[in-house]
Coordinates of C-alpha atoms in Angstrom, one line a residue:
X1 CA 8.8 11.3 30.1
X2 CA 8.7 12.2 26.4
X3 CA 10.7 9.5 24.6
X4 CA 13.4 11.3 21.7
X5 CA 13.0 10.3 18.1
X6 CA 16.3 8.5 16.8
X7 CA 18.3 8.7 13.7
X8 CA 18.8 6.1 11.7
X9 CA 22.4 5.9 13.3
X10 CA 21.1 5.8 16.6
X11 CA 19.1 3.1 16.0
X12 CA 22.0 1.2 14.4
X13 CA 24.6 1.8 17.1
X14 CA 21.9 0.9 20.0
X15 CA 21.0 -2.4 17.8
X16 CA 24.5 -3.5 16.7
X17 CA 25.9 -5.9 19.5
X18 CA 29.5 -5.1 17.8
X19 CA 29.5 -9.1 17.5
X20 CA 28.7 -10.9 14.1
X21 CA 29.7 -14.3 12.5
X22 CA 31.8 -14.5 9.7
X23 CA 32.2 -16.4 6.2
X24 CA 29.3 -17.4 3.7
X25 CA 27.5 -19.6 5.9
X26 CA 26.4 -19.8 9.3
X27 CA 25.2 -23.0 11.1
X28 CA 23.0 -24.0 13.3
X29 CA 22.5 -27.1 15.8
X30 CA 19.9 -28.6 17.8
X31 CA 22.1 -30.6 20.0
X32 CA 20.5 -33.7 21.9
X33 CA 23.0 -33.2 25.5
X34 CA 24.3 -30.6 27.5
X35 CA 27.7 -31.6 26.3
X36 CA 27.3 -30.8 23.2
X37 CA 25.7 -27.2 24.0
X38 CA 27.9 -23.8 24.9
X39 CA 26.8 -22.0 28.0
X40 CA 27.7 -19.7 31.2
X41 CA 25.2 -19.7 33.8
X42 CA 24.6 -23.2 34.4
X43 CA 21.7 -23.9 31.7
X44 CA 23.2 -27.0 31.4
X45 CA 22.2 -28.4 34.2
X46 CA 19.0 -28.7 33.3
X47 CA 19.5 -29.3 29.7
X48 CA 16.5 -30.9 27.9
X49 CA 16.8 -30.7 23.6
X50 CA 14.1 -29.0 21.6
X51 CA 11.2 -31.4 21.0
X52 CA 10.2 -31.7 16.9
X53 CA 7.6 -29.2 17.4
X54 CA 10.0 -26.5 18.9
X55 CA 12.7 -27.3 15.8
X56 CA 10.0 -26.7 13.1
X57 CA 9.5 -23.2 14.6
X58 CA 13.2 -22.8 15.4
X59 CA 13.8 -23.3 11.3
X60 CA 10.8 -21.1 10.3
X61 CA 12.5 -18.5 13.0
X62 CA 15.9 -18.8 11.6
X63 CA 14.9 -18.9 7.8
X64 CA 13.2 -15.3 8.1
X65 CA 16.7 -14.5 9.6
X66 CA 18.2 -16.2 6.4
X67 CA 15.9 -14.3 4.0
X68 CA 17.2 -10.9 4.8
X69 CA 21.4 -11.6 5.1
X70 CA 24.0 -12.7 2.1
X71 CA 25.4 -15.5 3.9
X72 CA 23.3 -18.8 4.1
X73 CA 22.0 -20.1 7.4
X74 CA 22.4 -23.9 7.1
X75 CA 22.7 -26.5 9.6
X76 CA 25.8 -28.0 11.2
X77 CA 27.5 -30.2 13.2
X78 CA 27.0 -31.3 16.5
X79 CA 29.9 -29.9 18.8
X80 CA 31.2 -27.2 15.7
X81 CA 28.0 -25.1 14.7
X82 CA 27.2 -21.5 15.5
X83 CA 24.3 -21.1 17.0
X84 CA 22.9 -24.0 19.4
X85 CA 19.2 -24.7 20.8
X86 CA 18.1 -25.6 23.9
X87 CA 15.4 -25.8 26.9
X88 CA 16.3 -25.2 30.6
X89 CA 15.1 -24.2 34.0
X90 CA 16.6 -20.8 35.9
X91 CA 15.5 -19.2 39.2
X92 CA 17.7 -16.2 38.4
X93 CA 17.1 -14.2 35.6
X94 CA 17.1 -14.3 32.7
X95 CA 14.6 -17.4 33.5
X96 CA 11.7 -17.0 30.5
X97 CA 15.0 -17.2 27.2
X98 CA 18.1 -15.8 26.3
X99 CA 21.2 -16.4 23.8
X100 CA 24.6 -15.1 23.5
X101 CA 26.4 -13.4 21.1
X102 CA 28.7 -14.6 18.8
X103 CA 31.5 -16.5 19.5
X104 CA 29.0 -18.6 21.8
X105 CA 25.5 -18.2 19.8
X106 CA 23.7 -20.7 22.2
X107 CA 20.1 -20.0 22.4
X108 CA 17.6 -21.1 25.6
X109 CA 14.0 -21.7 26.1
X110 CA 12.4 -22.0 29.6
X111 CA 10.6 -25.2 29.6
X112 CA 8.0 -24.1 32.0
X113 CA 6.6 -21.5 29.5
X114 CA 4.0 -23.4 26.8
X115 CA 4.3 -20.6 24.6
X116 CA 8.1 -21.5 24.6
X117 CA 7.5 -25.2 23.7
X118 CA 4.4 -25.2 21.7
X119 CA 5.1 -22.1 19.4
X120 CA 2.6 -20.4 17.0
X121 CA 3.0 -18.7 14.2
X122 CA 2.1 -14.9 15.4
X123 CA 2.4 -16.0 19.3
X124 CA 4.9 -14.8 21.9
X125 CA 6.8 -18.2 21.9
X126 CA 7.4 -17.7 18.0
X127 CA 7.8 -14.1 18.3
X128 CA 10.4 -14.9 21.4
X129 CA 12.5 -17.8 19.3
X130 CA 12.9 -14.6 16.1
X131 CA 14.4 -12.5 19.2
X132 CA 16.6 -15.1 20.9
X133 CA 17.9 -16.0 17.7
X134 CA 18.5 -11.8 16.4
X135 CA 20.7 -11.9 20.0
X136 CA 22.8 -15.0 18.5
X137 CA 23.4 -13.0 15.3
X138 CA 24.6 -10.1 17.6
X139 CA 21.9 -7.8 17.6
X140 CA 21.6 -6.1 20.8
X141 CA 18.1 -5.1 22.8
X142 CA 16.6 -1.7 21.4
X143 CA 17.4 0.0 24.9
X144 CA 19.6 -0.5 27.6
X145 CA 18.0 -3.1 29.2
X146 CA 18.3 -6.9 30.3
X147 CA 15.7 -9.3 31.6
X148 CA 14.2 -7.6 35.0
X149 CA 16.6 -4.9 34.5
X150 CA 14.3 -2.4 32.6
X151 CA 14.8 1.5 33.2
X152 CA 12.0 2.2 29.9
X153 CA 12.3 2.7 26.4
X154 CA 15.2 4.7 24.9
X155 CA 13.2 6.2 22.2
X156 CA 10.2 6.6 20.1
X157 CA 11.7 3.5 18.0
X158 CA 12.1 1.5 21.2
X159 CA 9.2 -0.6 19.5
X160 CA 8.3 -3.7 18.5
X161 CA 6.4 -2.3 15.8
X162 CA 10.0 -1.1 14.5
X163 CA 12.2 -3.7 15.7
X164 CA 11.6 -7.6 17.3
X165 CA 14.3 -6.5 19.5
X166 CA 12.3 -4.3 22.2
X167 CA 10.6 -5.0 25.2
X168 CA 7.7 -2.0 24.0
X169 CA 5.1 -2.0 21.8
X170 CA 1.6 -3.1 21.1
X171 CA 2.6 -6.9 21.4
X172 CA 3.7 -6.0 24.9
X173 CA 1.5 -3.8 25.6
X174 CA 3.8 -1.4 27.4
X175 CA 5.1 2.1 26.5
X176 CA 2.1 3.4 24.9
X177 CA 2.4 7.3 24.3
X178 CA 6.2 7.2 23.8
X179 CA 7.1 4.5 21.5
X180 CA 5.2 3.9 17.6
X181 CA 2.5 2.3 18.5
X182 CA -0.4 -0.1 16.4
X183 CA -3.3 -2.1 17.2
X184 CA -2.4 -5.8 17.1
X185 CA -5.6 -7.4 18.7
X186 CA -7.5 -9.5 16.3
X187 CA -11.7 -9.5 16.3
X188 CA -11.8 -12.4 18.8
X189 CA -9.8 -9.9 21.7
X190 CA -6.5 -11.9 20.9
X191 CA -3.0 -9.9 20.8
X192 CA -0.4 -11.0 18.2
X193 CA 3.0 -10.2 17.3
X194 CA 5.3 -10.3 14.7
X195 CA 6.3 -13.2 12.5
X196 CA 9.8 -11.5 10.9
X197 CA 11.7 -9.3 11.7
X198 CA 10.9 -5.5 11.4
X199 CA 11.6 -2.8 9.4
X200 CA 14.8 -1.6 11.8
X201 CA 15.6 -5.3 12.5
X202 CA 16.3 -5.4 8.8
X203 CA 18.5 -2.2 8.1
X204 CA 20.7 -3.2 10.8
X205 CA 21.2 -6.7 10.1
X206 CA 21.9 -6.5 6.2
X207 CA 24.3 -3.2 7.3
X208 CA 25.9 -5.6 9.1
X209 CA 26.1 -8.9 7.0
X210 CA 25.4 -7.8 3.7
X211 CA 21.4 -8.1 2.1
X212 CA 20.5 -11.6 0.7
X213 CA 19.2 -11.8 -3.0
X214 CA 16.1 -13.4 -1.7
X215 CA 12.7 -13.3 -3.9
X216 CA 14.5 -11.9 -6.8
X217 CA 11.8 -12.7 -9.4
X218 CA 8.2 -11.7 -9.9
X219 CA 6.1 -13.0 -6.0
X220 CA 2.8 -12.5 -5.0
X221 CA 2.7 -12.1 -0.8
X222 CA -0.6 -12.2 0.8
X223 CA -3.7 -14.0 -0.8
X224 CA -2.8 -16.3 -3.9
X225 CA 1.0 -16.2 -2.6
X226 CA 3.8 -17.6 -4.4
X227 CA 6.4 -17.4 -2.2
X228 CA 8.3 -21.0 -1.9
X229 CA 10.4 -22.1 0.5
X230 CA 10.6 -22.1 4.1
X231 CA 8.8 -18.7 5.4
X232 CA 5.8 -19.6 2.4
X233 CA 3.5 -20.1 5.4
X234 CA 4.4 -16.0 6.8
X235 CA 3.8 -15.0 3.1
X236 CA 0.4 -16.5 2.5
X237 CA -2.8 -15.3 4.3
X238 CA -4.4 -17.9 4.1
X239 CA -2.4 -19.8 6.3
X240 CA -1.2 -16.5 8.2
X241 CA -4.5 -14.9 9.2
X242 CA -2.8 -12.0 11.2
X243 CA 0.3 -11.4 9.6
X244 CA 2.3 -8.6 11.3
X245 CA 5.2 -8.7 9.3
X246 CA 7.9 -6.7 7.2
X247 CA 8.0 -7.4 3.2
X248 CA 12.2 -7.7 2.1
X249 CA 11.7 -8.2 -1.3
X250 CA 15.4 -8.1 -3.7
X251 CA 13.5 -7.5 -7.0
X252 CA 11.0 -8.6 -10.0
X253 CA 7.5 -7.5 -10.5
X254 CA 5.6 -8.0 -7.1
X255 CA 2.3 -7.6 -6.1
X256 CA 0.7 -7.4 -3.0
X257 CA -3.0 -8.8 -2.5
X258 CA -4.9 -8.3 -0.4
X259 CA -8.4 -9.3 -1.7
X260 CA -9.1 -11.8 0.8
X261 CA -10.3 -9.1 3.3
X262 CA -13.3 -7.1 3.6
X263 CA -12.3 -4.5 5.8
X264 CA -11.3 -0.8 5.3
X265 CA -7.3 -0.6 4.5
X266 CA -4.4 2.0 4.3
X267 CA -2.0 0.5 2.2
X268 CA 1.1 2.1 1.5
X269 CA 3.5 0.6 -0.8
X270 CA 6.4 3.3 -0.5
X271 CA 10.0 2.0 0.8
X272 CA 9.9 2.1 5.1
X273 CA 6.3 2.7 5.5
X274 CA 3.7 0.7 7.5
X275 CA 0.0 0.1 6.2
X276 CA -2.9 -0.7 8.7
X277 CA -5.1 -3.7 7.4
X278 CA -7.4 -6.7 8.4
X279 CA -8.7 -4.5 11.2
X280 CA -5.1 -3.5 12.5
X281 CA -2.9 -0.9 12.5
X282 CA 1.1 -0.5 11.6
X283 CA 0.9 -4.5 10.9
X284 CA 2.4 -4.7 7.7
X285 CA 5.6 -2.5 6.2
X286 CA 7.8 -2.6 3.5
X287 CA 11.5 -2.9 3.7
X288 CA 13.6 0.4 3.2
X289 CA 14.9 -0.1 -0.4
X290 CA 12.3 -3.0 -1.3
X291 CA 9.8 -2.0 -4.5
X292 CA 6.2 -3.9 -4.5
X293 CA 4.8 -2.5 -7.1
X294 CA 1.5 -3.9 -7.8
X295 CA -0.9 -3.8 -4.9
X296 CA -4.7 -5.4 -4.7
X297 CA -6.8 -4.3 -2.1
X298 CA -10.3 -6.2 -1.0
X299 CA -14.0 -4.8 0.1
X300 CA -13.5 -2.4 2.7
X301 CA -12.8 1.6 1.6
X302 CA -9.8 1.6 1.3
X303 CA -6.9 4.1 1.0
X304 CA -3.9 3.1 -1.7
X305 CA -0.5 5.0 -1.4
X306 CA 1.7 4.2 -4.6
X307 CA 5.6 4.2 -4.7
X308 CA 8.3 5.5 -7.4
X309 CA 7.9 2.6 -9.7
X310 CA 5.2 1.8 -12.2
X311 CA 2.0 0.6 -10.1
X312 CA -0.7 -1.0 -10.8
X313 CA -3.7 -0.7 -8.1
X314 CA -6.7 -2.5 -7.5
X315 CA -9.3 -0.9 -5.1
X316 CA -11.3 -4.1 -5.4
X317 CA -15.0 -3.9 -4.3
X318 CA -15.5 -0.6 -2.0
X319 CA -15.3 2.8 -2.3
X320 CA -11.2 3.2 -2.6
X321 CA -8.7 6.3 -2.7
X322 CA -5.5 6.5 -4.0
X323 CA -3.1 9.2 -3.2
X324 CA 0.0 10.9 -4.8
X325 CA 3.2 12.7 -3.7
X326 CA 3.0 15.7 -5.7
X327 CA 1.3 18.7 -6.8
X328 CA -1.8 18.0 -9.1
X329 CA -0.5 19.9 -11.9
X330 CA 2.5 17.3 -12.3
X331 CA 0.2 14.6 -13.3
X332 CA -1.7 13.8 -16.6
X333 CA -4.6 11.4 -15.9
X334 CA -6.1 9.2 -19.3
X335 CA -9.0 6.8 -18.6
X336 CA -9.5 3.8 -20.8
X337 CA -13.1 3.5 -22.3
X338 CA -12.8 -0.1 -22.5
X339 CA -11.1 -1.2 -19.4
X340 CA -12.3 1.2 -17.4
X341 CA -8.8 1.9 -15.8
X342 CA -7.0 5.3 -15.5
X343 CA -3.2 5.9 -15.9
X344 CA -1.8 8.5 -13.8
X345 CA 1.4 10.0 -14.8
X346 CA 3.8 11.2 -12.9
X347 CA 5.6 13.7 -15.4
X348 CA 8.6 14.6 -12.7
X349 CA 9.6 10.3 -12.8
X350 CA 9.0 11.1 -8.9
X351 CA 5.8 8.2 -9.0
X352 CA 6.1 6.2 -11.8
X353 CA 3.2 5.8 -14.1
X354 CA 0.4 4.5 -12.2
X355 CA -2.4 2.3 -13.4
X356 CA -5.9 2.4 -11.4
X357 CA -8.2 0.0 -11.3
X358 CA -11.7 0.1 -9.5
X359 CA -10.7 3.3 -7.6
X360 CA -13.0 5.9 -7.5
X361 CA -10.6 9.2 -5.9
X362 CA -7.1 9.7 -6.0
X363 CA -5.5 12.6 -4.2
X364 CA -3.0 15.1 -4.5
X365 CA -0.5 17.6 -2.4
X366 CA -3.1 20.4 -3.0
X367 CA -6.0 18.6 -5.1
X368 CA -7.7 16.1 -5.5
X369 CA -11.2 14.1 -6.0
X370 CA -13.6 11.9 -7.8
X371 CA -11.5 10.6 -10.8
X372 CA -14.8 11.5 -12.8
X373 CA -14.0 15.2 -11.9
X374 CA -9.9 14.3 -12.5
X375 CA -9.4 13.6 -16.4
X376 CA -10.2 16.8 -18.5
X377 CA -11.7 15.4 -22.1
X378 CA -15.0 15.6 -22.7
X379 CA -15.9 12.5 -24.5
X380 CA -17.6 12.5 -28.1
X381 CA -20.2 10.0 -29.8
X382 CA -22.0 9.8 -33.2
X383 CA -25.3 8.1 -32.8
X384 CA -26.2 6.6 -36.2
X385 CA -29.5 5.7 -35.1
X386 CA -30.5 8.7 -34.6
X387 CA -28.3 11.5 -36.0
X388 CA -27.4 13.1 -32.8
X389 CA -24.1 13.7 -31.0
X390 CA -23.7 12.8 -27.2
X391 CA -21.4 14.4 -24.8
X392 CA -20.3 13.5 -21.8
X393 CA -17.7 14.7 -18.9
X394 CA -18.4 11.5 -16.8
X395 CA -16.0 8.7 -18.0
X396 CA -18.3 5.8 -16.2
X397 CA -20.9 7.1 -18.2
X398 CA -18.6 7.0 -21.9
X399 CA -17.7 3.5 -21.3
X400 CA -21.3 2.6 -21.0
X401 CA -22.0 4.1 -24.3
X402 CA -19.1 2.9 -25.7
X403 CA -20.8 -0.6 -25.0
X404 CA -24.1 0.6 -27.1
X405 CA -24.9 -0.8 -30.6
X406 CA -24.8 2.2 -33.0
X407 CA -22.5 4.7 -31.0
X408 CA -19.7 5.6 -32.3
X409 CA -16.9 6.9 -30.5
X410 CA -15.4 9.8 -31.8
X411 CA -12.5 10.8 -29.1
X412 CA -11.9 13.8 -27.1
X413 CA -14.5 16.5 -28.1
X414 CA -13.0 19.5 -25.8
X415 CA -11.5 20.2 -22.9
X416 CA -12.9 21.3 -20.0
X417 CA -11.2 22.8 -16.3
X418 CA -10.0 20.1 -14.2
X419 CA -8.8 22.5 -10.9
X420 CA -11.5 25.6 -10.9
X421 CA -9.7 28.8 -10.8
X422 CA -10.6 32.7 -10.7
X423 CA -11.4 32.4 -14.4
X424 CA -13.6 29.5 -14.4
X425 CA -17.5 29.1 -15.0
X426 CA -20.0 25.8 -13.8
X427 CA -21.5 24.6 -17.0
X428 CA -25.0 23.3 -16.2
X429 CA -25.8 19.7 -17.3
X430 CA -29.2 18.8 -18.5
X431 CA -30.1 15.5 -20.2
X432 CA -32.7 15.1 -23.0
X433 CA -35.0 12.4 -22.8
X434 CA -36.2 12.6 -25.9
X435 CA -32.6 12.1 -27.5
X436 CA -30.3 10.9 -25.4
X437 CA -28.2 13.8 -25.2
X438 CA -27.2 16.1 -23.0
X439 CA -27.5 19.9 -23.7
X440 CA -24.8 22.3 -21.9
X441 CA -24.8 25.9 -20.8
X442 CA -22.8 28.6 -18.4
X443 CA -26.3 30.9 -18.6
X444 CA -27.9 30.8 -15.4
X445 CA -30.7 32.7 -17.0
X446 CA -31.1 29.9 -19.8
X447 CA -30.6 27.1 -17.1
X448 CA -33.4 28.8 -14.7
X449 CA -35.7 29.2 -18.0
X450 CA -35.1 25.8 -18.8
X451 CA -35.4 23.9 -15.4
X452 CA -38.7 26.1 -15.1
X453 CA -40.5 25.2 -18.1
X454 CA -39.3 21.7 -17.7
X455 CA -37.9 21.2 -20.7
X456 CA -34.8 18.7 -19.8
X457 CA -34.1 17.2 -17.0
X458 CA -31.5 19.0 -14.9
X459 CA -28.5 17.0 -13.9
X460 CA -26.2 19.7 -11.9
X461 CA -23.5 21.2 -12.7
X462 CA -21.4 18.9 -15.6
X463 CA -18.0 20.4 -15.2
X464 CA -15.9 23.4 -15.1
X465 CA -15.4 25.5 -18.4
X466 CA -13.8 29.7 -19.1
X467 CA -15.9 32.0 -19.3
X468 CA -13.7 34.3 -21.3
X469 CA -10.7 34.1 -23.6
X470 CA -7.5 34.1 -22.9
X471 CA -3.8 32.9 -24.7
X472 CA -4.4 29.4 -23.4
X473 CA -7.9 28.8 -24.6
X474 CA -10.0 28.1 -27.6
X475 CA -13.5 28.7 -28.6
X476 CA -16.5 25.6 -27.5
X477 CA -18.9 26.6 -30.4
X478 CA -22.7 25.0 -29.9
X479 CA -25.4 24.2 -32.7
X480 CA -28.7 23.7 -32.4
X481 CA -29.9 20.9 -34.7
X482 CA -33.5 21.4 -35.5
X483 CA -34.2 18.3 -36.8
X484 CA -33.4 16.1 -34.0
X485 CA -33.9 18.7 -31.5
X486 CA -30.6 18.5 -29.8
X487 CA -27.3 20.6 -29.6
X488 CA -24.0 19.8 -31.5
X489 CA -21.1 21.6 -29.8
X490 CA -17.2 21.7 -31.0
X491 CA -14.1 23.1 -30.3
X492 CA -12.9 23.0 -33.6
X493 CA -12.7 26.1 -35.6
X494 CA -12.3 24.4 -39.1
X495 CA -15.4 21.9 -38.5
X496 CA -17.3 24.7 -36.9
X497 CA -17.2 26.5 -40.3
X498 CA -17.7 23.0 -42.0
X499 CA -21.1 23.0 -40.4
X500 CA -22.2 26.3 -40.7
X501 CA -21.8 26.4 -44.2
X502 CA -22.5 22.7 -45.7
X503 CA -25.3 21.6 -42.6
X504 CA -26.9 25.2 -42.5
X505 CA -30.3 23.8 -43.6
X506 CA -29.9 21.5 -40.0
X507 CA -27.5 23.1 -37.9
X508 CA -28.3 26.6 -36.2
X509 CA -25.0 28.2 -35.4
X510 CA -25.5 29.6 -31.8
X511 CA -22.3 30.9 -31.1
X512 CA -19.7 30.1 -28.5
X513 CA -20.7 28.2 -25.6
X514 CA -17.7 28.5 -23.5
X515 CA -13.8 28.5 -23.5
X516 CA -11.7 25.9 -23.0
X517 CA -8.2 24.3 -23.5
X518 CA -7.5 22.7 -26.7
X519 CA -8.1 19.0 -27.0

């Protein structure tokens, strides 16, 4: 059966236990007896204490607990903490762990399960002791369910891909087709699971404590991380080769990097979404709330989803997309000749103002395309060594140039049509050998005549141009300069005249080219 989508609420009211600790602090004990341990169904009596393997992953368990809630979890006394550890045997259910709410908070692992005492990052046993331990801070099970008493998921959330609290999901391997669903099987045929808590986990538990002001400051997560503390080891993945995880993040400049890996990614660095990387799917997702705004991305092809703040995004090696919220026409795009980056701005504040690095298309609601095609000047150079002017609409292309002894820059010649519409005309592109330059036309005729006799080399169609006037556009006037044997073209009605009168001797006016926008 179908499984329904929840609200938000839902998801709250099935998650929330109704039982929570109170005051700044909460404590923690890993008690040595079964004296000094709370319990009901007779754990006791086979009461062994966690061995100094299971407490370091009990602390790293608890401490991404502690990074998400304002009050501190610290440890306590023996005999007057709130939450206590230990290993037992049951028969009965629930025989593999369990804790209990608070006021009790006691928290049990089988020991005849070696994924309960020898934990691993990533593993069930470690994924198990974050569970146990979201019980003892009085979050409940994501359906109503108990041990062996399992009637299915209660929803499309029911997911351990949403929250460490279900029994479904790709860790478990059990209610595909009705719960959200990712691949979590690394190259070598091994399944892993999370290492926090997830993205419902979190809403719930700061709803209900309060949110912690952790990582406040400007962090790296992923390769070159600089997260300190405790969960450093989930954060860095070099140490964390599969991370399935959750980013809470309470402020600063932050940057995700994710350089280390050569495989193709979908990153997406908007509040409450999941991105699919280092072969997986749905493994990593931001907090609801939480800004990364910087995000680095490795060799694969990869796919880059900004957020409302001011990004920065690194394809890295590949060929790499980035993608935007809104309409095309919302958006002014400026490349940098020298860095060879592109700022995309976002003039409705909806996405920021975005910078792009090594990214070759970005995407929009109803456009989109090589960021070549994207920005709408056509550059403009002076070549003293030769007296010609080059033009060119490909902006890998300018900043080549721009590197070349004796050109000179001189900005935006004209404009040219970014989205084609009813009114628009393909200008050919042909390149002179000879020169260096590139000669432009919207005459099929001239283009055929010229491709035929072989006088330039034919390089496509350039970009998009009007072939008529209207109120929004301006005249692209074109020369011929006889004594280099190459074309001058402008935009400018006051230089156009310039020439025509003081370079007549050189220049051969050949009227307008095509129409564009003004620069």
């Amino acid at each position: 059966m179908t499984t329904p989508h929840w609200t938000d609420e839902q998801v709250f009211n099935q998650l929330n236990s109704g039982e929570k600790w109170s005051g700044p602090t909460i404590t923690y004990t890993f008690p040595d007896s079964r004296e000094q341990i709370h319990f009901e169904q007779g754990e006791g009596v086979n009461f062994t204490p966690l061995t100094a393997e299971q407490r370091e992953y009990a602390k790293l368990a608890l401490a991404t607990w502690n990074d998400l809630i304002a009050p501190n979890i610290v440890p306590g006394s023996i005999g007057a903490s709130n939450m206590e550890f230990g290993n037992t045997y049951m028969v009965e259910e629930p025989g593999y762990a369990h804790a209990y709410y608070p006021p009790m908070g006691s928290i049990w692992f089988s020991y005849m399960y070696n994924e309960l005492q020898h934990p691993v990052l990533g593993n069930r046993g470690f994924t198990t002791y974050i569970h146990e331990i979201g019980h003892a801070l009085g979050l409940d099970h994501m359906g109503d369910y108990n041990g062996d008493d399992d009637d299915g998921p209660s929803s499309y959330q029911d997911s351990g891909v949403l929250s460490i609290m279900s029994y479904y999901g790709p860790e478990d391997q059990r209610g595909k087709g009705d719960v959200m669903w990712g691949d979590w099987f690394s190259p070598d045929g091994v399944i892993h699971g999370s290492q926090t808590p997830m993205l419902n986990d979190i809403m719930v538990i700061q709803a209900i404590y309060g949110a912690a002001n952790t990582r406040a400051d400007n962090t790296v997560y992923g390769f070159g991380s600089t997260v300190e503390g405790d969960t450093a080891v989930v954060y860095d993945f070099t140490q964390n080769v599969y991370p399935i995880l959750t980013f809470y993040d309470a402020g600063g400049i932050d940057t995700l990097n994710l350089s280390g890996w050569g495989t193709d990614s979908d990153i997406d660095l908007r509040p409450g979404h999941y991105s699919s990387a280092n072969g997986m799917t749905n493994n990593l997702a931001i907090a609801r709330g939480v800004l990364i705004e910087n995000l680095t991305t490795g060799a694969g092809n990869d796919t880059l989803y900004g957020n409302q703040a001011n990004n920065i995004l690194d394809g890295g090696a590949g060929h790499d997309s980035a993608y935007f919220s809104g309409v095309f026409a919302n958006y002014t795009l400026v490349y940098d000749l020298d860095g060879r980056t592109y700022t995309v701005h976002d003039t409705t504040g909806a996405d920021g103002t975005d910078t792009l690095i090594n990214i070759e298309v970005a995407g929009f609601e109803n456009f989109g395309g090589n960021l070549n095609d994207l920005t709408p000047g056509i550059h403009r150079y002076f070549n003293t060594n030769n007296g010609t002017h080059f033009f060119t609409a490909n902006n890998d292309e300018a900043s080549n140039i721009n590197a070349l002894e004796g050109l000179i820059y001189e900005g935006i010649g004209f404009m040219r049509d970014v989205m084609p519409n009813a009114e628009s005309v393909a200008v050919h592109g042909f390149h002179n050998d000879v020169t260096g330059t590139h000669f432009y036309t919207t005459s099929n005729d001239e283009a055929m005549n010229i491709i035929e006799t072989n006088q330039l080399t034919y390089e496509g169609i350039a970009f998009q141009a009007h072939a008529a006037k209207t109120e929004a556009t301006t005249e692209v006037y074109r020369f011929y300069n006889s004594s280099t044997n190459s074309h001058f073209y402008t935009a400018n009605a006051a230089e156009m005249e310039n020439v025509k009168v003081e370079l007549a001797g050189t220049y051969v006016f050949e009227g307008v080219a095509f129409y564009t926008e003004a620069a």
